[in-house]
mmCIF file with all atom_site columns, C-alpha atoms in Angstrom:
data_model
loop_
_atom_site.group_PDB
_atom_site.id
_atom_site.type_symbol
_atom_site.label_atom_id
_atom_site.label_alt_id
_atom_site.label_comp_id
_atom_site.label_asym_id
_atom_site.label_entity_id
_atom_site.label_seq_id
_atom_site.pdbx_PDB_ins_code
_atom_site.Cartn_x
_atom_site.Cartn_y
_atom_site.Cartn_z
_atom_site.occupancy
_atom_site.B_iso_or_equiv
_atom_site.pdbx_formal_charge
_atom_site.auth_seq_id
_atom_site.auth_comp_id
_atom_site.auth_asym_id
_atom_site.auth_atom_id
_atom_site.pdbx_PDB_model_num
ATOM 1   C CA . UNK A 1 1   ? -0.828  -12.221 45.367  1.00 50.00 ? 136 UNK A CA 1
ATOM 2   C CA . UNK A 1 2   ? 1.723   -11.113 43.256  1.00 53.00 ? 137 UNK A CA 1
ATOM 3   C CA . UNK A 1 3   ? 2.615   -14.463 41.812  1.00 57.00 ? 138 UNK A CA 1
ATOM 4   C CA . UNK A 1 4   ? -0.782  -15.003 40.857  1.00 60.00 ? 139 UNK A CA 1
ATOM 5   C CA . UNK A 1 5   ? -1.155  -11.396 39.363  1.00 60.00 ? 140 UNK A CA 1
ATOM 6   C CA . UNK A 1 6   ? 2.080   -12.528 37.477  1.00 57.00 ? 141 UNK A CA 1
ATOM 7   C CA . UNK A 1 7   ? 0.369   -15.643 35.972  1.00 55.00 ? 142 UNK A CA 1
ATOM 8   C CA . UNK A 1 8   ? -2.342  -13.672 35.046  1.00 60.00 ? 143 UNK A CA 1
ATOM 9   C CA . UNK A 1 9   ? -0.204  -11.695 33.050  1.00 60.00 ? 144 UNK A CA 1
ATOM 10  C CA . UNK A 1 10  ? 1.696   -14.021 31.376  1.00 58.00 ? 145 UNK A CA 1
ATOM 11  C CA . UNK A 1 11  ? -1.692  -16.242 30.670  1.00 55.00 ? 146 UNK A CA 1
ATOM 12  C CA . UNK A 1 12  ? -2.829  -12.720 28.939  1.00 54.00 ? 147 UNK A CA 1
ATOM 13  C CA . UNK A 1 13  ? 0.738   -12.060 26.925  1.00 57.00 ? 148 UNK A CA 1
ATOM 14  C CA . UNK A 1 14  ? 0.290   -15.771 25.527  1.00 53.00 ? 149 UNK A CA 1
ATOM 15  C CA . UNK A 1 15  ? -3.378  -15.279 24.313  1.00 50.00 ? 150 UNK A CA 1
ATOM 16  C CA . UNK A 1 16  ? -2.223  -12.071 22.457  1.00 47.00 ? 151 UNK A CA 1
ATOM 17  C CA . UNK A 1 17  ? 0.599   -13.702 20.907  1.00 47.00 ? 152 UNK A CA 1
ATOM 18  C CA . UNK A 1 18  ? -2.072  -16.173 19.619  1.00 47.00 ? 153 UNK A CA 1
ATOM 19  C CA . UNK A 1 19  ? -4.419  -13.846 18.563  1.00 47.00 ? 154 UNK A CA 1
ATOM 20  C CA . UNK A 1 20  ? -1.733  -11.772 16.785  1.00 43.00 ? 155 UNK A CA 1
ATOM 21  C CA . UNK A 1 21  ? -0.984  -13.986 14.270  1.00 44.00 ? 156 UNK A CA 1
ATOM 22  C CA . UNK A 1 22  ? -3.780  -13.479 12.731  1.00 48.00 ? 157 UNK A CA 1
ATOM 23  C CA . UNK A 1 23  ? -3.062  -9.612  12.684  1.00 51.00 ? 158 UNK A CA 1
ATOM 24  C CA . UNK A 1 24  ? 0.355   -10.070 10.623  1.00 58.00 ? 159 UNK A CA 1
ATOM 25  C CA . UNK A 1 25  ? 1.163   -11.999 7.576   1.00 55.00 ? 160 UNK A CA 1
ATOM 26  C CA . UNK A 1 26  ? 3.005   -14.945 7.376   1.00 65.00 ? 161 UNK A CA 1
ATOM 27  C CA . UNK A 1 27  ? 3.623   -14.074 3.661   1.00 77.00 ? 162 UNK A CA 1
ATOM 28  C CA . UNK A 1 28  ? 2.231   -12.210 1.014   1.00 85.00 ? 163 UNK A CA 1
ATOM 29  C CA . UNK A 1 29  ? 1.474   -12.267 -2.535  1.00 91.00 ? 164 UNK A CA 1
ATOM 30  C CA . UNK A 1 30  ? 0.115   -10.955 -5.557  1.00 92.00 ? 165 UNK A CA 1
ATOM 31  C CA . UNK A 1 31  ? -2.371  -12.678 -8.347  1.00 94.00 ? 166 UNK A CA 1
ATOM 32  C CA . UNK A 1 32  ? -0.282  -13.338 -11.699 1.00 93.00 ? 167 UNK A CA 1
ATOM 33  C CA . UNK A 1 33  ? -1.664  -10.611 -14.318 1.00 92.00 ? 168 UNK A CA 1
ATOM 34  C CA . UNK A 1 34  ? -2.864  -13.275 -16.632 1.00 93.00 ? 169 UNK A CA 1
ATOM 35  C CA . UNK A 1 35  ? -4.805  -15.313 -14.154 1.00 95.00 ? 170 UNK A CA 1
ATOM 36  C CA . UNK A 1 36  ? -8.092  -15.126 -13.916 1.00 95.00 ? 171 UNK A CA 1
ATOM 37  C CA . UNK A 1 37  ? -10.194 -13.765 -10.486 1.00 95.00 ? 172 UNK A CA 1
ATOM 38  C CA . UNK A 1 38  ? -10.993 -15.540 -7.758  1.00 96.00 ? 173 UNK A CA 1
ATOM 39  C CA . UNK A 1 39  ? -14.450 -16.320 -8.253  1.00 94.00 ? 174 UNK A CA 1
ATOM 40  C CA . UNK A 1 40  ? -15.723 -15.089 -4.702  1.00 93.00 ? 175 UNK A CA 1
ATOM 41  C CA . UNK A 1 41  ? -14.621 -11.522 -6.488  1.00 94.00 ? 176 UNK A CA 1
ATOM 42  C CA . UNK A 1 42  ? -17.150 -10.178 -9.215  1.00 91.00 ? 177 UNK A CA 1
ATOM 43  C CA . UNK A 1 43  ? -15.773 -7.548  -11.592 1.00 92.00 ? 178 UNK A CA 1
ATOM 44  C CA . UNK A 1 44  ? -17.230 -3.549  -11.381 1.00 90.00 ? 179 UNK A CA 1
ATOM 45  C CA . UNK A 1 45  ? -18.905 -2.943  -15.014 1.00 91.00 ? 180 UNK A CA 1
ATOM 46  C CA . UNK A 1 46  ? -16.354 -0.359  -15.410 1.00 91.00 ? 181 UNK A CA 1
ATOM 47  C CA . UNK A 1 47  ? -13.552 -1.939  -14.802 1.00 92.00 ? 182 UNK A CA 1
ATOM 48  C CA . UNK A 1 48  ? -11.439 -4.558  -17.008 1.00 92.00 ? 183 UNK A CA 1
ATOM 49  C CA . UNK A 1 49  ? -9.110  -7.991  -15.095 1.00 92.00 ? 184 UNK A CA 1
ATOM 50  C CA . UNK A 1 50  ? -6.313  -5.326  -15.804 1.00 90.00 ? 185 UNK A CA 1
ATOM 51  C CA . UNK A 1 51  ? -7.232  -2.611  -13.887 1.00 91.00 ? 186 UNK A CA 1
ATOM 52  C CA . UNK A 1 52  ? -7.286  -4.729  -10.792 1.00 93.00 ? 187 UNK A CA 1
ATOM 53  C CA . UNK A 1 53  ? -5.050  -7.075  -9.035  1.00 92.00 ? 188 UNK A CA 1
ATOM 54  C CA . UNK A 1 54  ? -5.722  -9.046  -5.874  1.00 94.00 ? 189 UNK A CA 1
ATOM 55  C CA . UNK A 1 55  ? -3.542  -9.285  -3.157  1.00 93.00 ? 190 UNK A CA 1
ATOM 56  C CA . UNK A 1 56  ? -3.090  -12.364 -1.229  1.00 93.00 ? 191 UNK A CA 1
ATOM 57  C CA . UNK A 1 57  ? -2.201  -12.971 2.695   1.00 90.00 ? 192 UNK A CA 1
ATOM 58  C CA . UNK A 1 58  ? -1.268  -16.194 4.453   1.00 89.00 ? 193 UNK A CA 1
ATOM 59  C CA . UNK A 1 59  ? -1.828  -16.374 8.372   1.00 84.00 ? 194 UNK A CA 1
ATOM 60  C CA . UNK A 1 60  ? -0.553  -18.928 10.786  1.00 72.00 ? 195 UNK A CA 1
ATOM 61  C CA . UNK A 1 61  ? -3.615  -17.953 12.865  1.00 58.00 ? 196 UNK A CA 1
ATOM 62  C CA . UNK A 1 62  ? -4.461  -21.319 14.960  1.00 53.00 ? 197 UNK A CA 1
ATOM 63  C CA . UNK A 1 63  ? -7.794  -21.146 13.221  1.00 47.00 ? 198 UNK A CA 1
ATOM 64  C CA . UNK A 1 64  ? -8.691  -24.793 14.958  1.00 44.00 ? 199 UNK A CA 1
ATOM 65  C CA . UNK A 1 65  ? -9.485  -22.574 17.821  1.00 43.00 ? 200 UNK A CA 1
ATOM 66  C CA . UNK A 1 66  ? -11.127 -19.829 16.106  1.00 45.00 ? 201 UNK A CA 1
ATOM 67  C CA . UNK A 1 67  ? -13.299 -21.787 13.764  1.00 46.00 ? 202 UNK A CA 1
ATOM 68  C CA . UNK A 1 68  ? -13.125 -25.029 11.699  1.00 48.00 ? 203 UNK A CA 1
ATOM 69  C CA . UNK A 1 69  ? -11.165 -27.527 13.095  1.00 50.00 ? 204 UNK A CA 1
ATOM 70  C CA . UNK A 1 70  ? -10.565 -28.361 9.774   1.00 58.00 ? 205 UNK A CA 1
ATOM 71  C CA . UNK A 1 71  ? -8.227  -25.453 8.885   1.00 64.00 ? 206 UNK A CA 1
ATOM 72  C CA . UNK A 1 72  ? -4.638  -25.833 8.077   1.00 76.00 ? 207 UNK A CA 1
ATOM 73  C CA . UNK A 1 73  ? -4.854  -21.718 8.304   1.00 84.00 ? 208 UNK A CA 1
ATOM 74  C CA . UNK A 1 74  ? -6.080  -18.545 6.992   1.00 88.00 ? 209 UNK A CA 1
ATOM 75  C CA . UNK A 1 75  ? -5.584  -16.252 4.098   1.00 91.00 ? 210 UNK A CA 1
ATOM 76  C CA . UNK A 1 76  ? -7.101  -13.131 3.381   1.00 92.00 ? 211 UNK A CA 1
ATOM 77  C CA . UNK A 1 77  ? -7.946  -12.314 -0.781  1.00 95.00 ? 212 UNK A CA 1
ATOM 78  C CA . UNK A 1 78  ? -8.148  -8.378  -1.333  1.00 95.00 ? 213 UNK A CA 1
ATOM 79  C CA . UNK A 1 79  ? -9.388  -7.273  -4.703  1.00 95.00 ? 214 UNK A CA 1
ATOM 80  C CA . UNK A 1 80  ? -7.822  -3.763  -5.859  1.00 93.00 ? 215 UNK A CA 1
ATOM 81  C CA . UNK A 1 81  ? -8.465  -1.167  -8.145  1.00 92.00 ? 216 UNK A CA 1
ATOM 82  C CA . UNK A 1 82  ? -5.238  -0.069  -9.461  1.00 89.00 ? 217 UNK A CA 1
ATOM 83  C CA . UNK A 1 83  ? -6.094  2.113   -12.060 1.00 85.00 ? 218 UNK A CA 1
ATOM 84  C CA . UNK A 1 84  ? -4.738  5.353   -11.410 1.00 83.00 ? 219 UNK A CA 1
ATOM 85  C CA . UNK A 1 85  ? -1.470  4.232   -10.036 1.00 82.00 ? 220 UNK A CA 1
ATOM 86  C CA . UNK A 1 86  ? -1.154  2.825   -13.207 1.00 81.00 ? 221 UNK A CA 1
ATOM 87  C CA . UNK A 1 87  ? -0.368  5.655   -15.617 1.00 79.00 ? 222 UNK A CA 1
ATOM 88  C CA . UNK A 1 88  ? 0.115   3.570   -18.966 1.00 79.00 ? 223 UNK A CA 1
ATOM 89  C CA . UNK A 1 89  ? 2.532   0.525   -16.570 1.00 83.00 ? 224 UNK A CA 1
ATOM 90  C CA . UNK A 1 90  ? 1.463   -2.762  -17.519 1.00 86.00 ? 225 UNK A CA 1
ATOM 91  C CA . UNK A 1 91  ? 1.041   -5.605  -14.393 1.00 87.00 ? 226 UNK A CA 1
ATOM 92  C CA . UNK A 1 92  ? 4.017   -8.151  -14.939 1.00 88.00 ? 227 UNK A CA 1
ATOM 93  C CA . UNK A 1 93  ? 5.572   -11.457 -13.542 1.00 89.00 ? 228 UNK A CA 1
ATOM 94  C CA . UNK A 1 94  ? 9.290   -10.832 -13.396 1.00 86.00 ? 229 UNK A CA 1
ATOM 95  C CA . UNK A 1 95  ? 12.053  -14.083 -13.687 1.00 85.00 ? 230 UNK A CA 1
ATOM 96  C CA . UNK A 1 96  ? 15.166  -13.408 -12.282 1.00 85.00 ? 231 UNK A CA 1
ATOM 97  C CA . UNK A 1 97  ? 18.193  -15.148 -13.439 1.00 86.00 ? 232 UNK A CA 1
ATOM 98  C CA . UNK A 1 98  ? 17.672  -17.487 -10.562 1.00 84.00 ? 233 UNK A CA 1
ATOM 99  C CA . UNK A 1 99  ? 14.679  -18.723 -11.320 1.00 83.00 ? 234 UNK A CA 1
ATOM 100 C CA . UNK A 1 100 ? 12.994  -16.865 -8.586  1.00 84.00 ? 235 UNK A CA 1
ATOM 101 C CA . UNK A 1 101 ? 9.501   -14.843 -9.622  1.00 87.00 ? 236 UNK A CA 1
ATOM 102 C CA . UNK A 1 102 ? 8.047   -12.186 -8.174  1.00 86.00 ? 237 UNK A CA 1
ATOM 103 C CA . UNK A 1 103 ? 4.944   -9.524  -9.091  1.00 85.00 ? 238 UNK A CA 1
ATOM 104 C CA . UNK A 1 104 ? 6.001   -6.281  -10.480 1.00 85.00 ? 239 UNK A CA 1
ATOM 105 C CA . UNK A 1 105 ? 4.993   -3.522  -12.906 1.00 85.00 ? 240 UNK A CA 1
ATOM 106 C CA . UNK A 1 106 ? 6.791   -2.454  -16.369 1.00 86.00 ? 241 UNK A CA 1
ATOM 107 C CA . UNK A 1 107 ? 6.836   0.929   -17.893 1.00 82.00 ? 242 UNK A CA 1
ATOM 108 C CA . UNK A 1 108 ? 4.799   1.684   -21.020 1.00 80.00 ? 243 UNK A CA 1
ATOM 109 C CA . UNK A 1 109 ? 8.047   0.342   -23.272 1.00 83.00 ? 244 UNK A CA 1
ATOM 110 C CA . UNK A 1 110 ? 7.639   -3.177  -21.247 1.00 81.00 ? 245 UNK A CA 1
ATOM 111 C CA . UNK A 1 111 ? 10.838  -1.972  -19.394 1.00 84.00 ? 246 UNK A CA 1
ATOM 112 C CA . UNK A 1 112 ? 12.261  -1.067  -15.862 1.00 80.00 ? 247 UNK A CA 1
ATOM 113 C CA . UNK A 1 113 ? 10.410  -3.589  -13.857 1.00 82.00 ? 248 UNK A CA 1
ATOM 114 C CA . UNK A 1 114 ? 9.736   -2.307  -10.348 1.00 80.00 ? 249 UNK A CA 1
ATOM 115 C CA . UNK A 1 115 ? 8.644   -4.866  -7.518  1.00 74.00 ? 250 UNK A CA 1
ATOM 116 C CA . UNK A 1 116 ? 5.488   -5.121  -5.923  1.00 67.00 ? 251 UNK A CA 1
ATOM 117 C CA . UNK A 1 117 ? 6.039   -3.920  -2.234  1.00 64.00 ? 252 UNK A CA 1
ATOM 118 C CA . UNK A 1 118 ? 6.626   -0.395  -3.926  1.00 67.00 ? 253 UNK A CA 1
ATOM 119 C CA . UNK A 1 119 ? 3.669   -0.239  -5.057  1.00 67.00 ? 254 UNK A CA 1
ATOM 120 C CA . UNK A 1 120 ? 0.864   1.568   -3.423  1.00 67.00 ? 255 UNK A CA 1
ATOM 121 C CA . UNK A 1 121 ? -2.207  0.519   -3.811  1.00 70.00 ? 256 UNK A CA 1
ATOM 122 C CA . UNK A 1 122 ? -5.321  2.773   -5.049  1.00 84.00 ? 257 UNK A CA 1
ATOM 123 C CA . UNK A 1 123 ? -8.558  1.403   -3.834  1.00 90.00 ? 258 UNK A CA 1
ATOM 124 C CA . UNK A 1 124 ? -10.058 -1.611  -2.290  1.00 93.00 ? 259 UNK A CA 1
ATOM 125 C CA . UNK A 1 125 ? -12.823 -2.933  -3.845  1.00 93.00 ? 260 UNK A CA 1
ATOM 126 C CA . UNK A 1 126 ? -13.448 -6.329  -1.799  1.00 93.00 ? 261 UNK A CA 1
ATOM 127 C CA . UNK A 1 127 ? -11.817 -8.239  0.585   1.00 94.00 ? 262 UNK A CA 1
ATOM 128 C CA . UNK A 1 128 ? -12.448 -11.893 1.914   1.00 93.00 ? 263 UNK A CA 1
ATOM 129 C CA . UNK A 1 129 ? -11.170 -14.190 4.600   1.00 91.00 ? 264 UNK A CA 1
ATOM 130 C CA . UNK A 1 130 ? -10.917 -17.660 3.373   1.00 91.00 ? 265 UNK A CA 1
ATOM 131 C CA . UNK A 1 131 ? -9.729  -20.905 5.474   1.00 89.00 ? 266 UNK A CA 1
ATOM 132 C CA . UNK A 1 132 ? -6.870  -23.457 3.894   1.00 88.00 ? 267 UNK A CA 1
ATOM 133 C CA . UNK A 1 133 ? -7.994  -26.655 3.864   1.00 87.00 ? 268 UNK A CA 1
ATOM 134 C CA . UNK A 1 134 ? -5.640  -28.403 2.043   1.00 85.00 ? 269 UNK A CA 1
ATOM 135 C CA . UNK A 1 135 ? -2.246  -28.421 0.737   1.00 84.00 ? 270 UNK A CA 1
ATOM 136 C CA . UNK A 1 136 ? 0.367   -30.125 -1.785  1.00 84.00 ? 271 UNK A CA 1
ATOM 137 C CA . UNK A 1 137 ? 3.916   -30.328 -2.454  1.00 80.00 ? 272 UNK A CA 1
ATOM 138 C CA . UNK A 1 138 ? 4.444   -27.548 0.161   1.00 74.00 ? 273 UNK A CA 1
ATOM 139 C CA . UNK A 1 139 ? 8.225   -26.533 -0.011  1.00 74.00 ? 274 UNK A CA 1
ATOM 140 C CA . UNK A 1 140 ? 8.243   -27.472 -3.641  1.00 78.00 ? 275 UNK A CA 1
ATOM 141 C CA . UNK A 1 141 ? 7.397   -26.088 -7.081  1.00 84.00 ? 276 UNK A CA 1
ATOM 142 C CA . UNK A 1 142 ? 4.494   -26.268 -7.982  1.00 90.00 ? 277 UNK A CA 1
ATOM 143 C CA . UNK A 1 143 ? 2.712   -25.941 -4.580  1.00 91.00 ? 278 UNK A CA 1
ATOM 144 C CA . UNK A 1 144 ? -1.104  -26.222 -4.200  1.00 93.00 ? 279 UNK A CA 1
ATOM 145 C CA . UNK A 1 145 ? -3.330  -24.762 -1.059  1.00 92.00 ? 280 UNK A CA 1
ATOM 146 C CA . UNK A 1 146 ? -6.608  -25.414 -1.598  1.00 93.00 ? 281 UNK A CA 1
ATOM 147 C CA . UNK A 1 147 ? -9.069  -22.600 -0.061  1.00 92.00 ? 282 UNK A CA 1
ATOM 148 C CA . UNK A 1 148 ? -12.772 -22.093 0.779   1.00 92.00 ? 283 UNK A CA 1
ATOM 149 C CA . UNK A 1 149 ? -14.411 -18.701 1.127   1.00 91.00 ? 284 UNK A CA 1
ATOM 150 C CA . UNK A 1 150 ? -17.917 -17.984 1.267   1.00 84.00 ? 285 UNK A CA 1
ATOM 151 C CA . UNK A 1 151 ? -18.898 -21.933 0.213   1.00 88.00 ? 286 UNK A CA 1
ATOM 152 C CA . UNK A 1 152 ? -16.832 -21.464 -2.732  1.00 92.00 ? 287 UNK A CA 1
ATOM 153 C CA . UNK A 1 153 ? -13.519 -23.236 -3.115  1.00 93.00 ? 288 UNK A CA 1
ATOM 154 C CA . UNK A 1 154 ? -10.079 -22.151 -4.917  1.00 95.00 ? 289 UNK A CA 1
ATOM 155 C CA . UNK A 1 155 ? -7.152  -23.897 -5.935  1.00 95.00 ? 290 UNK A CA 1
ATOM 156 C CA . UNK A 1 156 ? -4.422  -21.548 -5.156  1.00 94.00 ? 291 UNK A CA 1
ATOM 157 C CA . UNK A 1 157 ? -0.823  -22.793 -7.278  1.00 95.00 ? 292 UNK A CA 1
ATOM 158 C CA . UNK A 1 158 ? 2.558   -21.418 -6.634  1.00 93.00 ? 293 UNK A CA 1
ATOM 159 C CA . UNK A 1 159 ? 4.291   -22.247 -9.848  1.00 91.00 ? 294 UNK A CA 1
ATOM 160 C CA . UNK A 1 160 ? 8.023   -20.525 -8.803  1.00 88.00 ? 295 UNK A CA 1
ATOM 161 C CA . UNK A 1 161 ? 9.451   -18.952 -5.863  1.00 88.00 ? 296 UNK A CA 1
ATOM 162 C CA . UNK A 1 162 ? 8.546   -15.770 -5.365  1.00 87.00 ? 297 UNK A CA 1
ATOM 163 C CA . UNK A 1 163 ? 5.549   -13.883 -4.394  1.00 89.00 ? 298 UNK A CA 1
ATOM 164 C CA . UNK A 1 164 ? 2.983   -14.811 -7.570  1.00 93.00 ? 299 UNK A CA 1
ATOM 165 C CA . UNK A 1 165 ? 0.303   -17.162 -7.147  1.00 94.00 ? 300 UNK A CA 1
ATOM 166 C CA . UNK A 1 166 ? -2.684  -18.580 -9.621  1.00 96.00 ? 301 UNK A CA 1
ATOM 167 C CA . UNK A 1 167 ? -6.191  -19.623 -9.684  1.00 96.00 ? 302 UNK A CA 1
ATOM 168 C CA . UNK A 1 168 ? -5.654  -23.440 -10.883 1.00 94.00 ? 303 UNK A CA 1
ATOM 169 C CA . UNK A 1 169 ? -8.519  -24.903 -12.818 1.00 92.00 ? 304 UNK A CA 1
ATOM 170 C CA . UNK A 1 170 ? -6.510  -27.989 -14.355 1.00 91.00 ? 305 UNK A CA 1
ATOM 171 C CA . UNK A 1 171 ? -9.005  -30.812 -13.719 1.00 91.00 ? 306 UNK A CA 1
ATOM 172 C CA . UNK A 1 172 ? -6.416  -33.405 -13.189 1.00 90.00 ? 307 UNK A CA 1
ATOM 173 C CA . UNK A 1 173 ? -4.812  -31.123 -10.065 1.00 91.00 ? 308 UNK A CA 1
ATOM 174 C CA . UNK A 1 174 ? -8.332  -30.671 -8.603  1.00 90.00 ? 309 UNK A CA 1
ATOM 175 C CA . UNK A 1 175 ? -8.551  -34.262 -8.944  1.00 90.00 ? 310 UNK A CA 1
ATOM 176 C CA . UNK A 1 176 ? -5.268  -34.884 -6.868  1.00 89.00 ? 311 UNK A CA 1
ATOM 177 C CA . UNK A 1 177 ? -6.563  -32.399 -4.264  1.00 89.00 ? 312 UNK A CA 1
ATOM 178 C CA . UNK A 1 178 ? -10.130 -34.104 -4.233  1.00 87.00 ? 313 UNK A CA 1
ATOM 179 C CA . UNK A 1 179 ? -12.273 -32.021 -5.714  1.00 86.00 ? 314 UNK A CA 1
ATOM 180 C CA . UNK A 1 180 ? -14.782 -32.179 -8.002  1.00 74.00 ? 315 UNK A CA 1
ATOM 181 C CA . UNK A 1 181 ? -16.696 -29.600 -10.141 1.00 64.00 ? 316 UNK A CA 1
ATOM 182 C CA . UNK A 1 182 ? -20.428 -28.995 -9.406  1.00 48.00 ? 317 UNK A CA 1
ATOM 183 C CA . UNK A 1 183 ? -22.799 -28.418 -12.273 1.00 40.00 ? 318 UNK A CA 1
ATOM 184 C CA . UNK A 1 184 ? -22.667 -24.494 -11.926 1.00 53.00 ? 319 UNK A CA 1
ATOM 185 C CA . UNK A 1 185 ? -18.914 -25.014 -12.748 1.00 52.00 ? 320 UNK A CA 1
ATOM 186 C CA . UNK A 1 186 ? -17.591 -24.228 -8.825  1.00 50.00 ? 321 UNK A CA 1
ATOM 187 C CA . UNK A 1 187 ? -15.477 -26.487 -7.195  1.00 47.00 ? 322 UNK A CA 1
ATOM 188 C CA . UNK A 1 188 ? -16.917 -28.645 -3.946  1.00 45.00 ? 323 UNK A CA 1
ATOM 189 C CA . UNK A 1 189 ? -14.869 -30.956 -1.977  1.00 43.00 ? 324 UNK A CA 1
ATOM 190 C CA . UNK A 1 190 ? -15.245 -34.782 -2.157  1.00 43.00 ? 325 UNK A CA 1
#
């Protein structure tokens, strides 16, 4: 009795391991300033592309036995409003000397960078789950993941190291990736 009530256990610890990678991060980044929006994300009237950012999470959730078996993974988009921690800061990707980018804010003098984990974040406006379903040059620079959220797909580039990522709209990398533009301008797949 006790082995079995052992095995049980074990069997249970496993199946929360699994299902706790979709709870934490892999990695995280944060949408270059001069990007535009993902277009699952619609702007508030009020509010202009730089008074939000949108923060982006990659999971190693085994999504082929959550959902699609199609899924290379999962990412999470979350659209903030950043406005009042802002205070006259302007959003900002920083180089170092290494070559190495990473999200950050500058003071009103386009000074002092500060990086992006100390920021904290004023309101979310929107947040969606989205499944990878392809990828490109992983490991290198540039890297591509392609994304699809809501029946709408992304091309997601990494241009540097670092924790920055685009929306890519280049038709000759959407090519590569197989996709083609439908006549309301979003991308399908193939």
């Amino acid at each position: 009795m006790k082995c079995r009530s052992a095995h049980i256990i074990y069997l249970l610890m496993v199946g929360l391991c699994f299902c706790g990678c979709r709870y934490f991060p892999e990695s995280m980044f944060e949408l270059g300033p001069e990007s535009r929006l993902p277009r699952w994300f619609t702007l508030p009237k009020d509010l202009s592309r730089a008074d939000v950012t949108v923060q982006m999470s990659y999971y190693i959730e085994p999504c082929g036995l959550l959902g699609s078996s199609k899924s290379l993974g999962c990412a999470t988009f979350e659209l903030w409003d950043i406005r009042r921690y802002m205070h006259g800061k302007k959003q900002a990707v920083i180089t170092e000397p290494d070559g190495i980018q990473y999200f950050g804010l500058l003071d009103m003098n386009g000074k002092n960078p500060t990086m992006s984990w100390d920021i904290v974040w004023y309101k979310k406006l929107a947040a969606v789950d989205a499944n990878i379903t392809e990828q490109e040059n992983v490991g290198g620079n540039p890297s591509y993941v392609v994304v699809d959220a809501d029946g709408i797909t992304e091309v997601i580039e990494h241009k540097h190291d670092g924790d920055v990522f685009y929306i890519n709209d280049d038709p000759v990398v959407r090519a590569k990736l197989g996709l083609v533009a439908s006549p309301k301008g979003f991308p399908t797949q193939k």
